[in-house]
Amino acid sequence: MRATLLAATLATITLGTTFVGCANTASSNDVDDAVFVDDGKEDDFFSVNAREYKLEGRTSVTLDASYTGKPEAERKAAALKLIGYKNTAIAWFITQYFVDKEEEQANHDYGGLGGMAKGGEYEDLGVTPTADGLTWNYSFKQLAAGSTLLPSRLPLRTVNGKRVFDMEIGTPTNDEMAQLETNAEWYRQAPWSDWNPATAPADKKTTMTFEFAPDTASTDGYLDLERLTSDGVLDMDVYFGWDYHNDYHIKHSQSLFTWLQDEGFQAPVANWDALTPDSGPFTKTIKADGKDVKVELRMYFGKPGTVTDPDTDAGGVKLEQLADDSLSKRDVVIYSGHSGPFYGFALANWNKTTEGDLDDTDMRVIQMPANKYQVILANGCDTYQIGTAFKENPNKNGKNVDIITSTSFSNAGTPQTAEDFINSVMPLDASNQLEPHPVSNMLTALDRASSGFDTMYGMHGIDDDPKLVPFAHVDNFGKACTASTDCGGPGNLCVGATGHKSCTAACTESSACGTGYKCKAVASASTSTIFAKACAKSQ
């Protein structure tokens, strides 16, 4: 088991000759000499730490001889089932090639390109039988995520104007591919588990050619803090998964207990030793658009000798039940611990119990609330595939959920990622008001917290998130002002343009600004530093 998170899209604005420096933090109460930056005075540069790529190819599945002579409809139904299995296999072998590996892994020297495939995210097209009616050919498209350097790391060549590469994949039998019982899946068995074609027998592998191209990139946005706080409560549950290295599930929960108190939270018990799953939340009151919001944060982890003892079946079951409950109720769920390709959250000691593992198959069926907007942090190694698992949950159906994942190793030696994420979900200004920042700021902070690793955090679900800062007072747009406080709460800005200052709000793209406005860079006139983007009247 290893620790993971998605392909990160990190937006960093850099400047040309007139304005230099870039903080990219919209601190509306601190910057009251804001001016719009003229078009052409900023570098056309969008920093992307990682991104998604399309891998397309053509392959086939072959039914066993018992299907000879059966009606085409029956044969096609069986072929489509096999195609599902085959696409899972393709995703596994792509991931085994792309993913970074630990020193002790048997296939450490194979691939390691800083990426992984998106399990369950594929299209298959043009399914057609051959003359014998048993072999069915089809084209497929598989998404993968990786570093922006991934294209330079692949042995790409050009064929008919398209970039392609060859890769040796394994050839498990139809019966093997159907073995998908949790924790006993075929790909957890040799020779597939630590796949390395250099050591695989010739009859266990074949060469496939993949077309390779960048997928359409998403744009920056904001967590929907308005929806998260609309009921007057922002509730978060934090889970520390069992750790075999140095009992980090214990040490990080102890550190977070102290950190929360330092951040102004009221603890539910006197000290960490007294903390139980029934202790209740840490609490704190903040402001959101001038209104009081109660923040409630609960913390869960495997605690030896208690109902959550990670070494026991009962403790593992309890941790899973708690996680299910959190995902069915809470605004924000944070996991920090071990994970990996085709794995989920490792809550208990997998060396002593098969309980306490919340896998991607579980995530697809948990009773999550259909119309409630939720945010999930999957902090561990290679959690990218978890984004698809939660988005495919039928209650979510791709909406009302943001999942932050990684595409490489994460830093399990410190709770800083969890702490930075909590601060990113509830970023506060000097007056204790929520001051929404773009998602790119959050991902940048998470990457920095993962010191020593190229973790490449990213967020699934951003396309339907706000592109206009939450709590924007659109009714004030164009109103004369002298300071941002004249325009509303944090994120509402007073910006100078054409000799006067008027109210606007921060944004990430023009489509959010409304008719007659476009999203434009904003800088401090005194420091010549771009600190945000805001809606500006079109000329």
Tab-separated table of N, CA and C in Angstrom, residues 4 8 26 102 148 154-155 165 184 201 353 357 403 448 451 458 487 513:
chain	number	residue	atom	x	y	z
A	4	THR	N	-1.230	8.871	-2.111
A	4	THR	CA	-1.458	9.532	-3.485
A	4	THR	C	-2.243	10.865	-3.621
A	8	ALA	N	-2.464	18.124	-11.223
A	8	ALA	CA	-2.714	19.465	-10.696
A	8	ALA	C	-2.627	20.504	-11.788
A	26	ALA	N	-5.623	37.174	-3.629
A	26	ALA	CA	-6.515	38.331	-3.633
A	26	ALA	C	-6.814	38.765	-2.212
A	102	GLU	N	8.697	2.992	-5.452
A	102	GLU	CA	9.580	3.025	-4.294
A	102	GLU	C	10.770	2.091	-4.507
A	148	THR	N	3.930	17.695	-16.666
A	148	THR	CA	3.997	18.358	-17.971
A	148	THR	C	5.212	17.884	-18.765
A	154	LEU	N	8.485	10.009	-22.693
A	154	LEU	CA	8.002	8.858	-23.442
A	154	LEU	C	8.782	8.699	-24.748
A	155	PRO	N	8.945	7.469	-25.227
A	155	PRO	CA	9.634	7.243	-26.518
A	155	PRO	C	8.679	7.504	-27.683
A	165	PHE	N	3.501	5.908	-29.130
A	165	PHE	CA	4.577	5.174	-28.477
A	165	PHE	C	4.140	3.726	-28.315
A	184	ALA	N	-8.185	-9.425	-3.765
A	184	ALA	CA	-7.727	-10.660	-4.403
A	184	ALA	C	-7.774	-10.521	-5.915
A	201	PRO	N	7.677	-13.582	-19.024
A	201	PRO	CA	7.808	-14.555	-20.117
A	201	PRO	C	7.173	-14.027	-21.396
A	353	THR	N	-5.376	-7.267	9.537
A	353	THR	CA	-6.802	-7.367	9.286
A	353	THR	C	-7.108	-6.972	7.844
A	357	ASP	N	-10.236	-0.996	5.045
A	357	ASP	CA	-9.745	-0.467	3.766
A	357	ASP	C	-10.944	0.039	2.972
A	403	ILE	N	-12.709	16.607	-5.657
A	403	ILE	CA	-11.785	15.644	-5.046
A	403	ILE	C	-10.365	16.059	-5.379
A	448	ARG	N	3.834	22.530	-2.108
A	448	ARG	CA	4.956	23.011	-1.292
A	448	ARG	C	5.048	22.239	0.013
A	451	SER	N	7.220	18.663	0.593
A	451	SER	CA	8.633	18.928	0.344
A	451	SER	C	9.410	17.638	0.097
A	458	GLY	N	-3.885	17.888	-7.634
A	458	GLY	CA	-4.836	18.457	-8.562
A	458	GLY	C	-6.250	18.182	-8.097
A	487	CYS	N	-17.034	47.802	-1.251
A	487	CYS	CA	-17.641	46.952	-2.286
A	487	CYS	C	-18.212	45.648	-1.742
A	513	CYS	N	-18.077	36.767	-15.483
A	513	CYS	CA	-18.232	38.189	-15.160
A	513	CYS	C	-19.535	38.802	-15.652
